[in-house]
XYZ file of C-alpha atoms in Angstrom:
304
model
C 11.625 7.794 -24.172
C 8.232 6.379 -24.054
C 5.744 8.632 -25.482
C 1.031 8.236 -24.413
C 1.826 7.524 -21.023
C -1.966 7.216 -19.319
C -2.288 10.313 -16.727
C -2.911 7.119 -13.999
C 0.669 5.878 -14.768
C 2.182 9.082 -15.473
C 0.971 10.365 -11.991
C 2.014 7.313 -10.557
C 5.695 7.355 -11.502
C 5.984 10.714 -9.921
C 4.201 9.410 -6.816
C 6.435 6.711 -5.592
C 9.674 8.704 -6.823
C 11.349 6.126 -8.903
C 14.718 6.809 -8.459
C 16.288 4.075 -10.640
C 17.010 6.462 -13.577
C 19.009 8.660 -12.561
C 16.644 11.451 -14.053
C 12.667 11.531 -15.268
C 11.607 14.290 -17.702
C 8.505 14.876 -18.513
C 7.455 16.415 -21.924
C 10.906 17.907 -21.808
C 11.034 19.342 -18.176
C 12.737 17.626 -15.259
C 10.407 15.705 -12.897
C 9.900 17.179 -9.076
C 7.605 17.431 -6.564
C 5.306 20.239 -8.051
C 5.190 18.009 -11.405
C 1.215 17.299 -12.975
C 0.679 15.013 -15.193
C -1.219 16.037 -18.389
C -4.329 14.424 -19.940
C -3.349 14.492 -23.408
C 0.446 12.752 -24.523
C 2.700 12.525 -21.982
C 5.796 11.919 -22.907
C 8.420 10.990 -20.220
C 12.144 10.654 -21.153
C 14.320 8.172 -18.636
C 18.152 8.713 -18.077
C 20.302 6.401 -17.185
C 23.691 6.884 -15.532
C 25.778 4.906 -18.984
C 23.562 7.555 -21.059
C 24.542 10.894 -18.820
C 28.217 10.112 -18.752
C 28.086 9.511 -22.707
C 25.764 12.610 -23.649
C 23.794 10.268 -25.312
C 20.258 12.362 -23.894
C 21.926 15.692 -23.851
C 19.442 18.367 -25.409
C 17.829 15.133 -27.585
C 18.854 13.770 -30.767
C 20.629 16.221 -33.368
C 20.365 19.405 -30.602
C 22.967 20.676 -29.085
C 22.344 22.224 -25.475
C 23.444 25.924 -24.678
C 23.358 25.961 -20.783
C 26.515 24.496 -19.706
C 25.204 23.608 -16.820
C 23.027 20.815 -18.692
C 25.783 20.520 -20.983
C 28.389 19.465 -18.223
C 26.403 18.972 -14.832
C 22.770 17.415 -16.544
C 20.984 20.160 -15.187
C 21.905 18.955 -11.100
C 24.551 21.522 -10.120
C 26.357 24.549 -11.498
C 29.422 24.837 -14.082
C 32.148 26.963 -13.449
C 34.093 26.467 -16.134
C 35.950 23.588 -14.719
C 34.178 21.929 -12.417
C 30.476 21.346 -11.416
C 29.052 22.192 -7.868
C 26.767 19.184 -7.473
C 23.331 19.995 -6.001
C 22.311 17.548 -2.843
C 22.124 14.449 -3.372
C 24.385 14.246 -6.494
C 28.349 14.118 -6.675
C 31.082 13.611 -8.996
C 32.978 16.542 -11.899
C 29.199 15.297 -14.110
C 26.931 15.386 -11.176
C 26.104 11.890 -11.071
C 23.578 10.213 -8.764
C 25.112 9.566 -5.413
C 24.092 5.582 -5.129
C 24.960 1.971 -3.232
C 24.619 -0.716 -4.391
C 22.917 -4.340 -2.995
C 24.239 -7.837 -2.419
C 23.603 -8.594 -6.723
C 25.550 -5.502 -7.772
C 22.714 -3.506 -8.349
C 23.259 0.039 -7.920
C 20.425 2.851 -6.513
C 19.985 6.477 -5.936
C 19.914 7.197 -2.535
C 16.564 8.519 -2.754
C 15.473 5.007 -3.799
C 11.962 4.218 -2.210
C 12.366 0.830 -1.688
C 15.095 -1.340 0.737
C 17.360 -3.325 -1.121
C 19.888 -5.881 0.835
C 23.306 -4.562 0.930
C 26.316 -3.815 3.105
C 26.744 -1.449 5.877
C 29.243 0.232 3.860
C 27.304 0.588 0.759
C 25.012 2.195 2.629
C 26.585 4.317 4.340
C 27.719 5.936 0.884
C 24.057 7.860 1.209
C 25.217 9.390 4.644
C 25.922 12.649 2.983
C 23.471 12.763 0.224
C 19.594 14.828 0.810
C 18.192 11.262 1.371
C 20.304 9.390 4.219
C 19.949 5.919 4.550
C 19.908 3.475 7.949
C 20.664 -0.406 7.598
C 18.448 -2.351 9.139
C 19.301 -5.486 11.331
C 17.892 -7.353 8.613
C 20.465 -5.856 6.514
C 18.052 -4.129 4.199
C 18.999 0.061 3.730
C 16.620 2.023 4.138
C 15.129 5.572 4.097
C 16.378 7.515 7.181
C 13.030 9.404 6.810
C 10.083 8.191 3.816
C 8.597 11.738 3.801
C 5.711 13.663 3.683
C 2.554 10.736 3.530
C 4.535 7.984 3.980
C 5.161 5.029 6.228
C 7.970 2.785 6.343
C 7.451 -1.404 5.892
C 8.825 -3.505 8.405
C 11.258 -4.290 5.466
C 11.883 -0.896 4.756
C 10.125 0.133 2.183
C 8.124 3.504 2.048
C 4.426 3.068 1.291
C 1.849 6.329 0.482
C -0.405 6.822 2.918
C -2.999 5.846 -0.231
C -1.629 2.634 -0.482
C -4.537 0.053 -1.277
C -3.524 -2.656 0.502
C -1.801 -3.067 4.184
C 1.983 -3.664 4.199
C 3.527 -5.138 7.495
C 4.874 -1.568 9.554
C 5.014 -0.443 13.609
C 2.218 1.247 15.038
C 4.564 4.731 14.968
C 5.231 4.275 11.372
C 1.291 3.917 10.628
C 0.471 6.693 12.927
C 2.487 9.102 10.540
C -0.612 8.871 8.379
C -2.911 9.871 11.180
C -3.345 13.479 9.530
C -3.561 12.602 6.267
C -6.440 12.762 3.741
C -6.099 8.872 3.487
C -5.833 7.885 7.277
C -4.682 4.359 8.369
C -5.075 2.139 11.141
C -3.192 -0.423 12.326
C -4.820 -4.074 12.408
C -3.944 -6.852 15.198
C -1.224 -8.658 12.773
C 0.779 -6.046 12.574
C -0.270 -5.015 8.981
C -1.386 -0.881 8.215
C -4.650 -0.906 6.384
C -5.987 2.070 4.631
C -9.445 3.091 5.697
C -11.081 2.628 2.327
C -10.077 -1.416 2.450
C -13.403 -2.669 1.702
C -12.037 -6.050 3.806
C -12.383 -5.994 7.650
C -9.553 -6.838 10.019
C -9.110 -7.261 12.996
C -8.233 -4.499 15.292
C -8.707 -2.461 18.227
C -11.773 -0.037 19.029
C -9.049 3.110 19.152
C -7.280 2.411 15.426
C -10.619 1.421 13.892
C -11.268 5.079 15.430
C -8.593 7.162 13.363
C -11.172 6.365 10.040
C -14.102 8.322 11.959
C -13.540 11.366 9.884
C -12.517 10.004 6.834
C -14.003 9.695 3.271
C -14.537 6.062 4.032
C -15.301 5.529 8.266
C -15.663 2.137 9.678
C -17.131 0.716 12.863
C -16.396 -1.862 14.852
C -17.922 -5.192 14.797
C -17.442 -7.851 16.658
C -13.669 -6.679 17.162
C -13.785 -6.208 13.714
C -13.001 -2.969 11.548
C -15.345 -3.111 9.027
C -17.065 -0.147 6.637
C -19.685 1.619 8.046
C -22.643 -0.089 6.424
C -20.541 -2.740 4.884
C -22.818 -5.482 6.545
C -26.310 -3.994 6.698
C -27.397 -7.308 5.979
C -26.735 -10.982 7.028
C -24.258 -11.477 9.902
C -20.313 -11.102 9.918
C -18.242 -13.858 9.119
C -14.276 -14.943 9.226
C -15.815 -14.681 5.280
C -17.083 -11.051 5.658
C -20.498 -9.500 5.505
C -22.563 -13.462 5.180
C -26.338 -13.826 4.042
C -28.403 -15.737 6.613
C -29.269 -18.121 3.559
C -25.610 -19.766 2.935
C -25.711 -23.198 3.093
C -22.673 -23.549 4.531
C -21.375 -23.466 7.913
C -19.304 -19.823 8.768
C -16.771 -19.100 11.493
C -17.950 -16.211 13.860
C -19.351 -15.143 17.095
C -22.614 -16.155 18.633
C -24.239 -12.234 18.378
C -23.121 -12.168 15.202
C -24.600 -15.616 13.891
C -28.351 -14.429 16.542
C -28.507 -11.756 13.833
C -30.346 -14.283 11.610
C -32.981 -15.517 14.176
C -35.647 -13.594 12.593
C -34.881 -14.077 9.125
C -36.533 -16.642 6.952
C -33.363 -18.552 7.409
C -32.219 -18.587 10.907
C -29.017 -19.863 12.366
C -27.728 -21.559 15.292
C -23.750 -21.602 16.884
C -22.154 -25.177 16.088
C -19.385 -24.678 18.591
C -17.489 -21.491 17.046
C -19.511 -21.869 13.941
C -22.888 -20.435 12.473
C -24.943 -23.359 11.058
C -27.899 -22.757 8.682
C -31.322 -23.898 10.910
C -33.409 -26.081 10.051
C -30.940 -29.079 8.719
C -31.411 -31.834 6.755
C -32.757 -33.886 9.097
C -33.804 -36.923 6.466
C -33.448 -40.211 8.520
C -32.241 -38.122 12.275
C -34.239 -37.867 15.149
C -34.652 -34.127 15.736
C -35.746 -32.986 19.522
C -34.898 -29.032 19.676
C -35.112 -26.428 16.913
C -31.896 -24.622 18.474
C -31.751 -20.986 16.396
C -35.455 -21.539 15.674
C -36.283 -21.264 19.027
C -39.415 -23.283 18.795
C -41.186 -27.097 19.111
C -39.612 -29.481 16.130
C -42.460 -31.803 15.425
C -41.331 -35.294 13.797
C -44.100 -35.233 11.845
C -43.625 -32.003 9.504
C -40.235 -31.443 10.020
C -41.108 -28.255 10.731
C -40.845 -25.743 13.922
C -43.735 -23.832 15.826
């Protein structure tokens, strides 16, 4: 039992359904989908299966529970007096978790969010559970279906659509968050990046698109996805939005780096990089102003 759980955590737990114990309470009531988190103590309570099958968190310490079907089926099917009719997704004369196990002799619920490796036999254990599992060629088992908001990894795992950062998936997989309040988009490696990524990446004019209506659109650049606004200044770099004064040399593209000729600190394209203008020139002989687009005179160092 861990008691002050932060609502952030608290509401977290719930959100990528943890399915290692093989039940969450919180504040005394099973965890489910219509679960809120609290702002004041939360208290959650996790159960093991070596803790079900000894009674060791039935009813809490020194209570005894009157529903027999806690009592005998922890609260996941119905007693008859003999036996327990297991709800889905749970089997066995207690109702345990129906789980498989990976390659280290781990065991999961089937309902387990992530894709451990295991054997096409251990997985198949989930075939009759709520949550059916596939193995994939790479011999990870997976969710048959993630859900409601959620994509599937190219390793297996299920992501929320408001995951922060981009996890390798397919194009169909990304597209499942299309319609949701946190819409996606699918860069040019391969990797599904939320629209609020304050990073650009690479990708096509139609997936930079899908973030036109959300909280957080983005534009394309360059053929790059970037925030709307997120450069209003400087030019854009393989470093992101870059001010025309950096001393240093950036990748980029030659409109991009043009976007500094009128600034007190205009660049010129290097080959495939964006050069601050004028150099030092201490020493060189110096016969074009390139980005200044003027006269260099020897004399001042200067252009006109």
């Amino acid at each position: 039992t861990v008691s002050d759980i932060p609502q952030g955590v608290c509401d977290k737990v719930i959100d990528v359904n943890w399915q290692m114990p093989a039940a969450i309470l919180l504040d005394g009531v099973a965890v489910d989908d219509n679960t809120v988190c609290g702002e004041g103590n939360n208290e959650m309570l996790f159960a093991f299966a070596n803790d079900l099958k000894s009674g060791a968190v039935a009813g809490g310490e020194g209570e005894e529970t009157p529903d027999p079907n806690e009592e005998h089926c922890w609260g996941h099917g119905t007693w008859d007096g003999t036996s327990c009719a297991c709800e889905p997704g749970w089997s066995g004369d207690d109702c345990s978790m129906t789980q498989f196990c990976d390659t280290n002799g781990t065991c999961y619920g089937c309902s387990y969010s992530s894709a451990p490796s295991t054997t096409a036999a251990e997985c198949a254990k989930c075939d009759g559970s709520s949550t059916p599992r596939v193995l994939l060629e790479n011999r990870y088992c997976a969710l048959a279906d993630c859900g409601v908001n959620q994509f599937q990894g190219t390793y297996g795992s299920c992501y929320s659509c408001r995951e922060s950062w981009g996890p390798s998936a397919t194009a169909a997989e990304c597209a499942k968050c299309d319609k949701s309040s946190t819409p996606r988009f699918m860069g040019t490696d391969g990797s599904c990046y939320s629209c609020s990524d304050s990073d650009p990446w690479s990708a096509t004019k139609a997936e930079c698109a899908k973030c036109d209506k959300s909280r957080t659109p983005r534009e394309m650049r360059s053929g790059i996805c970037i925030l709307r606004g997120y450069c209003s200044e400087g030019f854009l770099s393989s470093s992101g939005c870059t001010s025309c004064s950096v001393s240093w040399a950036e990748t980029t593209i030659a409109a991009e780096c043009a976007k500094c000729d009128g600034s007190s600190t205009p660049r010129y394209m290097d080959g495939d990089r964006c050069s601050r203008c004028p150099m030092d020139l201490s020493g060189l002989t110096q016969t074009q102003c390139q980005s200044c687009h003027g006269t260099w005179n020897a004399g001042t160092k200067k252009c006109s």
